Short mmCIF file of C-alpha atoms and ligand atoms in Angstrom, two decimals:
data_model
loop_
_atom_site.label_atom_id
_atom_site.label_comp_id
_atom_site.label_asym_id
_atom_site.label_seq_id
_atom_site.Cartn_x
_atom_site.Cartn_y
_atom_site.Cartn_z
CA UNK B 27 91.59 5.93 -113.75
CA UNK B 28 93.81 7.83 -116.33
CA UNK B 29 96.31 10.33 -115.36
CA UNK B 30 96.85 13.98 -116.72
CA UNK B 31 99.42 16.00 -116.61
CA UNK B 32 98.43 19.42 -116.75
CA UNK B 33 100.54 22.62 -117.65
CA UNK B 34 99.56 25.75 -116.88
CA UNK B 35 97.11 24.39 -114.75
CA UNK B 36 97.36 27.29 -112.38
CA UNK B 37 96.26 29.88 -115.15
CA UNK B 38 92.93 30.78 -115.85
CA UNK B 39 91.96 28.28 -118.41
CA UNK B 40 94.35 25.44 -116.82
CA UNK B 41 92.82 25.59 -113.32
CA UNK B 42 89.16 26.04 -114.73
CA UNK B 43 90.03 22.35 -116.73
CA UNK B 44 91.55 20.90 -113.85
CA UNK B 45 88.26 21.15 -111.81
CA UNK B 46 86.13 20.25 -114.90
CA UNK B 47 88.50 16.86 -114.76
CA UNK B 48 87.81 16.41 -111.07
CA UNK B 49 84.47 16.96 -111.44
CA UNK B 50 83.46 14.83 -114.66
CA UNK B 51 86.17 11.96 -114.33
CA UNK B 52 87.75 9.44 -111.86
CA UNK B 53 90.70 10.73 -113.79
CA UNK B 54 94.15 12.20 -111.26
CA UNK B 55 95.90 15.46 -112.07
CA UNK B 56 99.54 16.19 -111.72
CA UNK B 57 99.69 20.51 -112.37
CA UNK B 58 103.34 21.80 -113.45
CA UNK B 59 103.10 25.64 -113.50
CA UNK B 60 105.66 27.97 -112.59
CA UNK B 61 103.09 30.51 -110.91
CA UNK B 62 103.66 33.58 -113.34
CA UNK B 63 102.47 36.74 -112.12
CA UNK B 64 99.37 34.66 -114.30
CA UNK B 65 98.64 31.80 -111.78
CA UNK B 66 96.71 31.46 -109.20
CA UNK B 67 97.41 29.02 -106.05
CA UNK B 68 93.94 30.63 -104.73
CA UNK B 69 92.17 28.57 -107.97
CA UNK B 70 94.19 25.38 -107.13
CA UNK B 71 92.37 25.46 -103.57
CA UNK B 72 90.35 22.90 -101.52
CA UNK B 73 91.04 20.02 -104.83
CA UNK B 74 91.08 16.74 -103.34
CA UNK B 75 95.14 16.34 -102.36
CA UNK B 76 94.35 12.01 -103.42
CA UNK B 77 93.40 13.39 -106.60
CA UNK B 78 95.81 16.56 -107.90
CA UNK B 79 99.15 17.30 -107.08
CA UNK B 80 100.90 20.69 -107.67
CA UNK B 81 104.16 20.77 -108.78
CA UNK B 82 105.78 24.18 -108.84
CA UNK B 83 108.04 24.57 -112.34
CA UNK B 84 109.03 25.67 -115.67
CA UNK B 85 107.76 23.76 -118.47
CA UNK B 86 111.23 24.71 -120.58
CA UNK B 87 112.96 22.57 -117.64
CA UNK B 88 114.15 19.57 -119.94
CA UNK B 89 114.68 17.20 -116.43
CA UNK B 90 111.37 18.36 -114.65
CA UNK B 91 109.45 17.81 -117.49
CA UNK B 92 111.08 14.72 -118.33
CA UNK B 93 110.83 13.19 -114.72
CA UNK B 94 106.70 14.11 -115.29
CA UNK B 95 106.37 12.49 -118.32
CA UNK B 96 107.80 9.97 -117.39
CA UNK B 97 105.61 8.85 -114.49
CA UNK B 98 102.43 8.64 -117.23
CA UNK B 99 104.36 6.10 -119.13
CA UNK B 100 102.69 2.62 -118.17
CA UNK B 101 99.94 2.03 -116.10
CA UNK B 102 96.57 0.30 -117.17
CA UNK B 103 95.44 3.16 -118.57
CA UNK B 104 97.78 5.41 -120.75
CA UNK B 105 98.30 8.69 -119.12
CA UNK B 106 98.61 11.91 -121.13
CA UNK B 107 99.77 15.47 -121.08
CA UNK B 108 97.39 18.63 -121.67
CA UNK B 109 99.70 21.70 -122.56
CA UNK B 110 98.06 24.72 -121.81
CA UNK B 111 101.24 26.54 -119.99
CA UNK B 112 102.21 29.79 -122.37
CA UNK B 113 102.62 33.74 -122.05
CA UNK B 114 99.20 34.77 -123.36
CA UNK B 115 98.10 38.32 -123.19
CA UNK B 116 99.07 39.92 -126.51
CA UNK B 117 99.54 43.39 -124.90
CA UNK B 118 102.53 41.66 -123.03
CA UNK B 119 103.69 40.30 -126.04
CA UNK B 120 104.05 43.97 -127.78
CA UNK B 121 106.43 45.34 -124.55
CA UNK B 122 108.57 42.25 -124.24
CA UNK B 123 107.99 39.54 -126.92
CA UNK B 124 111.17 37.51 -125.03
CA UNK B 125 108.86 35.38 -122.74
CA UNK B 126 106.77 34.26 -125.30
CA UNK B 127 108.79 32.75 -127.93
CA UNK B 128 110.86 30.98 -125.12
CA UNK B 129 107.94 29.85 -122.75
CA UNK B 130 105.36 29.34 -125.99
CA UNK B 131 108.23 27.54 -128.40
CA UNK B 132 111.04 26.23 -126.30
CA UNK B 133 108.64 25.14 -124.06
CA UNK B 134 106.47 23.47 -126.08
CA UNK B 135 109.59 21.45 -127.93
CA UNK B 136 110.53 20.51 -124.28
CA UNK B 137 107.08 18.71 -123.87
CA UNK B 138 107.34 17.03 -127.15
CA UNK B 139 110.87 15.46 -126.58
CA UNK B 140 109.34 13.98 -123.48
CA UNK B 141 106.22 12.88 -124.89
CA UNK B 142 108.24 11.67 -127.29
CA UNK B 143 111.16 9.92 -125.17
CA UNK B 144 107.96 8.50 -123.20
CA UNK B 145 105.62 7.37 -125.95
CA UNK B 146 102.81 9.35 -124.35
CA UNK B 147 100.05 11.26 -125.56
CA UNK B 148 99.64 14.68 -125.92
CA UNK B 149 97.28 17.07 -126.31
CA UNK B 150 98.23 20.73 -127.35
CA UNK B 151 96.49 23.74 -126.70
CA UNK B 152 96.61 26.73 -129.15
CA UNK B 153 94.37 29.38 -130.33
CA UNK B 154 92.46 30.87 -133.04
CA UNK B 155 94.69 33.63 -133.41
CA UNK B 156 97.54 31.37 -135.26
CA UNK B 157 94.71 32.18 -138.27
CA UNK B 158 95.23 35.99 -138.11
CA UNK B 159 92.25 38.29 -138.70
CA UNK B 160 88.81 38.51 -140.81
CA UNK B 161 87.91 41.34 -142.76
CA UNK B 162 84.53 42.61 -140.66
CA UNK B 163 82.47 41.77 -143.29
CA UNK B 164 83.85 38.39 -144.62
CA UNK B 165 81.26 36.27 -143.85
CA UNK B 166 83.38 33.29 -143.15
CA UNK B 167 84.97 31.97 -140.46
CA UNK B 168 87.66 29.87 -139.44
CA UNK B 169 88.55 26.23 -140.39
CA UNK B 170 90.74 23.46 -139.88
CA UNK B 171 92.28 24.41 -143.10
CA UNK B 172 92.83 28.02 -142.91
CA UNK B 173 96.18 29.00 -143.66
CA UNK B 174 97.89 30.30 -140.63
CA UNK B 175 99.00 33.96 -140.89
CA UNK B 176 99.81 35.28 -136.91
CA UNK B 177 100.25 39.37 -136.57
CA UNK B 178 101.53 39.82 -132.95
CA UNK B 179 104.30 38.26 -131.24
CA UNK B 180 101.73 36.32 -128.85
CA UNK B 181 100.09 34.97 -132.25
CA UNK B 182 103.36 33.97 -133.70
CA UNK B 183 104.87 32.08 -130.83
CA UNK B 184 101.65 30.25 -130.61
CA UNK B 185 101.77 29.18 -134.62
CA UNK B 186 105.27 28.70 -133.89
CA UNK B 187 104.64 25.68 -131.08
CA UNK B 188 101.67 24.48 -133.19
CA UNK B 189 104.20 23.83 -136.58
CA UNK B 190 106.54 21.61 -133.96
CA UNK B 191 103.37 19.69 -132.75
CA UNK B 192 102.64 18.51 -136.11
CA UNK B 193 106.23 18.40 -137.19
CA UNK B 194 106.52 15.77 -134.55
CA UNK B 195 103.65 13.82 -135.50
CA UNK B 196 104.61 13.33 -139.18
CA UNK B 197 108.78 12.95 -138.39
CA UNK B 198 108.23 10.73 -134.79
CA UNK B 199 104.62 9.24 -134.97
CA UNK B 200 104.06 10.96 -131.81
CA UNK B 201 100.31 11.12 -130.60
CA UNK B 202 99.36 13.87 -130.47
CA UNK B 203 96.11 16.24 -131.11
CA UNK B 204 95.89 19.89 -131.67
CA UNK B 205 92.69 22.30 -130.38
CA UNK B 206 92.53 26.07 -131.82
CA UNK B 207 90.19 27.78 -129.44
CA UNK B 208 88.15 31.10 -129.48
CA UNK B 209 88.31 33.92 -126.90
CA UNK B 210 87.62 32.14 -123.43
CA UNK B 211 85.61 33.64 -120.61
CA UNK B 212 84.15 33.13 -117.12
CA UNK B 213 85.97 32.71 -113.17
CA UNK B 214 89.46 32.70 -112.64
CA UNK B 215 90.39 34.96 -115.78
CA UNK B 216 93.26 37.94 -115.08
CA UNK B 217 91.93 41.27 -114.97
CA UNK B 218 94.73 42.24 -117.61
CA UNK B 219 92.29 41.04 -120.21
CA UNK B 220 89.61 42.89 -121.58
CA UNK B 221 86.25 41.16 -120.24
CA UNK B 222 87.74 41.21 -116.49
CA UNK B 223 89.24 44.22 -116.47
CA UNK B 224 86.19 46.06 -117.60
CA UNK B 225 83.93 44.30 -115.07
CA UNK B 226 86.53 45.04 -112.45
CA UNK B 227 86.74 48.54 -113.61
CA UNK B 228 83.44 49.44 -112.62
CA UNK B 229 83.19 47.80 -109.38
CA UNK B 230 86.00 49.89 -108.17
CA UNK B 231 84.13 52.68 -109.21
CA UNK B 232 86.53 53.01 -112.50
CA UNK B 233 85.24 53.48 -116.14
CA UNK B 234 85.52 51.52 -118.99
CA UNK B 235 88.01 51.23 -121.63
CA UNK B 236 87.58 50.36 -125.44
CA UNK B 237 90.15 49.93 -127.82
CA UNK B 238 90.46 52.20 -130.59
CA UNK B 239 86.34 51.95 -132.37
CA UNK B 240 85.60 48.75 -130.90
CA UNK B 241 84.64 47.61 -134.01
CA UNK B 242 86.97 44.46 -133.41
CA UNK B 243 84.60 41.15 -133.30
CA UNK B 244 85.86 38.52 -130.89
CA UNK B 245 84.36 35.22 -130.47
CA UNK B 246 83.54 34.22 -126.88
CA UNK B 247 83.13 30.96 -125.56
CA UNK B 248 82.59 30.13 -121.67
CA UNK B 249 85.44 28.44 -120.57
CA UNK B 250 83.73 25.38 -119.40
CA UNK B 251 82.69 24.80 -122.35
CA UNK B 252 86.31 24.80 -123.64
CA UNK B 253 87.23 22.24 -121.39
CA UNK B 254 84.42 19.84 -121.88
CA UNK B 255 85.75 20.28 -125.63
CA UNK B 256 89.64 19.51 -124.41
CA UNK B 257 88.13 16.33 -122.55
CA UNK B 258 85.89 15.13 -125.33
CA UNK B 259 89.25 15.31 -127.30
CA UNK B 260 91.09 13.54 -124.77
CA UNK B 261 88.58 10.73 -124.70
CA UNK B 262 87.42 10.71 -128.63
CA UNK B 263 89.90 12.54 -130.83
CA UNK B 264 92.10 10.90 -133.58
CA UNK B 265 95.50 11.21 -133.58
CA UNK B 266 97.44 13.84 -135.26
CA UNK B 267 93.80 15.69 -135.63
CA UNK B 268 93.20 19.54 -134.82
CA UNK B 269 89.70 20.69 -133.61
CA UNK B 270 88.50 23.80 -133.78
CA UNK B 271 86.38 24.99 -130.41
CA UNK B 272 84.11 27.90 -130.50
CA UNK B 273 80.58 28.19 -129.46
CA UNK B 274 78.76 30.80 -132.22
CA UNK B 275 79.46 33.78 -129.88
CA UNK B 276 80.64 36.38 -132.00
CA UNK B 277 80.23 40.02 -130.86
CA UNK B 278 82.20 43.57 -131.33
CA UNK B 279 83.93 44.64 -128.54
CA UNK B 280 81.64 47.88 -128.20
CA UNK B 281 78.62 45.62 -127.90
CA UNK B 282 80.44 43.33 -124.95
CA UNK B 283 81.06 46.41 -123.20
CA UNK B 284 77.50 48.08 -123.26
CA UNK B 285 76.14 44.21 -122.42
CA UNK B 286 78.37 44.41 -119.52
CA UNK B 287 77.38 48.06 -118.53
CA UNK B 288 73.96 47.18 -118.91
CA UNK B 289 74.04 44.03 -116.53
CA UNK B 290 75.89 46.52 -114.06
CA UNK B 291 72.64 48.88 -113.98
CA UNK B 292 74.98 51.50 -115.71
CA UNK B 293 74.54 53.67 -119.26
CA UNK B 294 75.42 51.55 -121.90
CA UNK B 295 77.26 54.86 -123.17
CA UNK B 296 79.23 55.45 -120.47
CA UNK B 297 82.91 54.28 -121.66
CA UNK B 298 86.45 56.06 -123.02
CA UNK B 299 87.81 55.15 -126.10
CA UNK B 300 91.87 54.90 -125.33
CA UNK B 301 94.38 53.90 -127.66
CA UNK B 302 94.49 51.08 -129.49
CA UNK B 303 96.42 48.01 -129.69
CA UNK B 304 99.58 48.29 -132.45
CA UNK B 305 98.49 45.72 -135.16
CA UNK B 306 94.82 44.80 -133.49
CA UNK B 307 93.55 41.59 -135.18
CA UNK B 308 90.14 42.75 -136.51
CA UNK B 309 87.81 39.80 -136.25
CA UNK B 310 88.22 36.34 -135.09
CA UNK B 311 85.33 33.57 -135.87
CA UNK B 312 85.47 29.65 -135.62
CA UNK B 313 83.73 27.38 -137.69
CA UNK B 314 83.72 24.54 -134.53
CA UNK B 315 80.84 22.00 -137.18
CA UNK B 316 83.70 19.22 -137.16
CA UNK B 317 84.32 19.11 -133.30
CA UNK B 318 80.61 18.91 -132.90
CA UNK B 319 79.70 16.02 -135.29
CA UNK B 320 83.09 14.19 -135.55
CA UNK B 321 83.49 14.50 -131.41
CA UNK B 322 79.90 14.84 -130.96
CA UNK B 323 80.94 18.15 -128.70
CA UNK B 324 77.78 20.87 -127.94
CA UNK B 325 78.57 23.99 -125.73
CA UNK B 326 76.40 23.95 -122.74
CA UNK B 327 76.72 28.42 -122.79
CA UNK B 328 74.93 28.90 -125.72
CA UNK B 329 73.33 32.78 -124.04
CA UNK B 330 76.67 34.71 -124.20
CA UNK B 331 74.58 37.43 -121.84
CA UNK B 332 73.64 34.99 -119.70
CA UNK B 333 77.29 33.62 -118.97
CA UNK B 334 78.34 37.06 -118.72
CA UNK B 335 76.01 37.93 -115.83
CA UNK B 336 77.09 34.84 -113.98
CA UNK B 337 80.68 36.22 -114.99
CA UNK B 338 80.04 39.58 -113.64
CA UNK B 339 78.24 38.08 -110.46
CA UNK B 340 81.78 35.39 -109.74
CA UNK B 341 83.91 39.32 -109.95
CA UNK B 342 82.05 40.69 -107.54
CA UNK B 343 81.82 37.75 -105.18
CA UNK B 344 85.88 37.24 -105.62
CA UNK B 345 87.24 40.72 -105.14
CA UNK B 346 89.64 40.08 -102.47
CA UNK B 347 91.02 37.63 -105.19
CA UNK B 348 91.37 40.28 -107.87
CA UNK B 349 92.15 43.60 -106.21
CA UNK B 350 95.51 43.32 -104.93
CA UNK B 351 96.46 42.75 -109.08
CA UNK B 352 94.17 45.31 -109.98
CA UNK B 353 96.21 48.86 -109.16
CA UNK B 354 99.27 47.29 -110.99
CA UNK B 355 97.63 46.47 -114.28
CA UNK B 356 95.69 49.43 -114.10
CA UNK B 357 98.89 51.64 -114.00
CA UNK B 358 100.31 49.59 -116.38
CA UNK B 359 97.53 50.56 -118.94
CA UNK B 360 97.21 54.30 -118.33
CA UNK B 361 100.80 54.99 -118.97
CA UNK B 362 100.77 53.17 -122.75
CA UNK B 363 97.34 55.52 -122.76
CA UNK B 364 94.72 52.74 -122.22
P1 NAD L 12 97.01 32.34 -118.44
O1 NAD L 12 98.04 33.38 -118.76
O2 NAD L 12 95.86 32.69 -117.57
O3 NAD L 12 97.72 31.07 -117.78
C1 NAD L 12 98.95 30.56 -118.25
C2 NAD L 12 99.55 29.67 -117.17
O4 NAD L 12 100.79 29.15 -117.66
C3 NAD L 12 99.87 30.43 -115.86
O5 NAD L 12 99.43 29.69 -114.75
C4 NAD L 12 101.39 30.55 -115.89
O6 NAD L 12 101.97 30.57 -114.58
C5 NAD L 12 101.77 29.28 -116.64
N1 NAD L 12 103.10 29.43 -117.27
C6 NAD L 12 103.55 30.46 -118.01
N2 NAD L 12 104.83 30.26 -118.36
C7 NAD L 12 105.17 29.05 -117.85
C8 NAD L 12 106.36 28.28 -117.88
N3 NAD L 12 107.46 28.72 -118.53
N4 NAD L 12 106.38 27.10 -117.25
C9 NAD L 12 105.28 26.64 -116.59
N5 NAD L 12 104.14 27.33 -116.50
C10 NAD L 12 104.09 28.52 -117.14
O7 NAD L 12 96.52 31.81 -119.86
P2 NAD L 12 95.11 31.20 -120.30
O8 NAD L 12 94.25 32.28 -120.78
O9 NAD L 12 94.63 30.29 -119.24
O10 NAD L 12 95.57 30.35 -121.57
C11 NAD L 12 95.96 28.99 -121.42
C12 NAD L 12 96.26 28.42 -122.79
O11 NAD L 12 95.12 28.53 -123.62
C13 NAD L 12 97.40 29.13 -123.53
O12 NAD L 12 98.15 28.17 -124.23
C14 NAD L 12 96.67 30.05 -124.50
O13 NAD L 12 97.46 30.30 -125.65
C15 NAD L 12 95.46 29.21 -124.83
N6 NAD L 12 94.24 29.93 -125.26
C16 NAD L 12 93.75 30.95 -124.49
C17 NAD L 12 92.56 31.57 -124.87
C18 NAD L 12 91.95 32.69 -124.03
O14 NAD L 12 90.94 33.27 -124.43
N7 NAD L 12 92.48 33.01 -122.85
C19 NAD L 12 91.91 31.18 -126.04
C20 NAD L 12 92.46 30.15 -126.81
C21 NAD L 12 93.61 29.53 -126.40
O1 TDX L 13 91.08 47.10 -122.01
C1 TDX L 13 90.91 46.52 -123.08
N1 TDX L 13 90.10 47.09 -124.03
C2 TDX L 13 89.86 46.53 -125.23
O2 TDX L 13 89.11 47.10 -126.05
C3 TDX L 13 91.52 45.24 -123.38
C4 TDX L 13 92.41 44.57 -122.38
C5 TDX L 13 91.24 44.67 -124.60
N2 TDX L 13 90.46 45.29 -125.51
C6 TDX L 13 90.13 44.61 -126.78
C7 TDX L 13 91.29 43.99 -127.52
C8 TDX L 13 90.64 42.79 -128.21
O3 TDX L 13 90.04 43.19 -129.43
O4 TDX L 13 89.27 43.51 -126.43
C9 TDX L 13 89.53 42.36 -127.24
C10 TDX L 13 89.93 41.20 -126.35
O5 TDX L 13 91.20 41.49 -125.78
P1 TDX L 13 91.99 40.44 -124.87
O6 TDX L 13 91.17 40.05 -123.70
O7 TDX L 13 93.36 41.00 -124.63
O8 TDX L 13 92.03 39.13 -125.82
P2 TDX L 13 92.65 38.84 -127.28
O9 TDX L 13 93.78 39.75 -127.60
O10 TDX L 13 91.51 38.75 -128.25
O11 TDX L 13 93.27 37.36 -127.02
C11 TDX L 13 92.55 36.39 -126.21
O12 TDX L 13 91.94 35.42 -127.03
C12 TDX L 13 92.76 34.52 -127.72
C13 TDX L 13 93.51 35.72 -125.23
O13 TDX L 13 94.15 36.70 -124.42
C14 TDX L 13 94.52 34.87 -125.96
O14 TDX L 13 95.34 34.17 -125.02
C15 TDX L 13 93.79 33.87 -126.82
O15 TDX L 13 94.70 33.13 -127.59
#
């Protein structure tokens, strides 16, 4: 029995992990999240209480996070943090880029003084973004040795956190390993971001919106397949490593949104182009061949279509979970035009 301590567990990627853990492992869960308008209590639901405990707070709180740490030092079987708490919607970062260099940086130094204080393990999660963008028609991808060049604030903060993570592994020896992950979707996700909010769109009888051309290429990955990738690092991964975790699922945004009008019995045609994002990354693609041989790590979504029809099919089973966020975002959007 090893035990985890989990930040940002109440987000959408966080809380999908957490019941991977439960699910795959004998190992317990302490969450700390300090329920943004991000989290989710609803997602945290019906976990078994001998087996996860939720502790409401702010991962920049030096003493909470300290206290937490703490209590995986020891033990037969070393414990180890799993960072995932951070600001993350890049739209958010454009209006107000002040919660995301103190939640994404400060926060992330607070976990690493602990770890470090503690001797305990960490694993940090960050994002293929840190890499900036691909020309459309580069045919490469992403490595572990891409240089990192961030364009929004989101990005930055995010490349920011990742330079401390392996500053402290070189200056303190502290264990740590690093994952740079694709665009994540599936249950649980906020409708502020684009695969939700489209799907969301349309069941309220809305219409959907596409950046700018929608020419941008995002690769998707099901987020259960990100966190059997987290987990195979946790049990597998070498020290002071970074994997890169993507699952081949590149597509432009226009052809996500006619898949998802399609699945929806709807015109494939049938969107509005709105305004697009100040500084929009152009393509994002990872090259994930060492996390599958070194960690011996296979997606289990390898039909994008096919995990977006059980995607659309969770929405529409879970409105009363989404709709009372929905009118808010949605405002939120049309007055910046989107
Ligand atoms: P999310 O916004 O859904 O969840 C973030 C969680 O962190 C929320 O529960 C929020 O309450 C919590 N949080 C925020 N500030 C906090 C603070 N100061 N103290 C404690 N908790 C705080 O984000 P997500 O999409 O689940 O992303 C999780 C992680 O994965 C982030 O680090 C993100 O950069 C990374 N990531 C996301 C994607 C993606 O496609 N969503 C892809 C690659 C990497
Ligand atoms: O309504 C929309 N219309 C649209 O065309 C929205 C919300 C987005 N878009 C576009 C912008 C992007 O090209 O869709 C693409 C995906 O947008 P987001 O869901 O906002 O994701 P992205 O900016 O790519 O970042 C995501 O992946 C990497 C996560 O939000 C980050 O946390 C993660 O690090």
């Amino acid at each position: 029995m090893r035990r985890l301590l989990v930040t940002g567990g109440a987000g959408f990627i966080g809380a999908n992990f957490v019941h991977h853990v439960l699910e795959h492992t004998e190992d317990e869960v302490v969450v700390l999240d300090s329920f943004t308008y991000a989290a989710s209590r609803r997602a945290l639901e019906g976990l078994p209480a001998g087996r996860v405990r939720v502790e409401e707070g702010d991962v920049r709180d030096e003493g909470l996070v300290d206290g937490l740490v703490g209590e995986l030092a020891g033990g037969d079987e070393p414990g180890a943090v799993v960072h995932f708490a951070a600001e993350s919607h890049n739209d958010n970062s454009l209006r107000d880029p002040s919660p995301f260099v103190t939640t994404n940086i400060m926060g992330t130094f607070t976990v690493l003084e602990a770890v470090r204080r503690h001797g305990v393990r960490l694993h940090h999660i960050s994002t293929d973004e840190v890499y900036g963008d691909l020309e459309l028609e580069d045919p490469g991808r992403f490595t572990e040795d891409t240089a990192y060049r961030p364009s929004s604030p989101y990005s930055a903060s995010k490349a920011g956190a990742d330079h401390l993570v392996r500053a402290w592994v070189r200056s303190f020896g502290v264990e740590a390993t690093l994952s740079n992950c694709s665009n994540n979707y599936g249950p649980w996700q906020h409708v502020e971001k684009f695969i939700p909010r489209q799907i969301t769109n349309l069941l309220d009888g809305g219409r959907v919106k596409l950046y700018g051309s929608g020419n941008n290429v995002r690769d998707w990955i099901h987020v259960d397949d990100h966190s059997s990738a987290v987990l195979r690092i946790l049990d597998r991964g070498a020290a002071g490593e970074t994997y890169l975790v993507g699952a081949d699922g590149e597509r432009s945004n226009l052809e996500v949104v006619r898949a998802i009008l399609r699945l929806m019995g709807r015109d494939p045609d049938d969107f509005d182009h709105v305004a697009d994002r100040a500084g929009h990354d152009l393509r994002y693609a990872i090259d994930s061949t060492r996390s599958r041989t070194e960690l011996g790590w296979v997606p289990r979504f390898t039909s994008f279509e096919e995990g977006l029809a059980r995607t659309v099919e969770w929405y529409a089973a879970h409105a009363d979970w989404w709709r009372p966020k929905k009118a808010a975002i949605e405002a939120a959007y049309a007055a910046k035009g989107q």
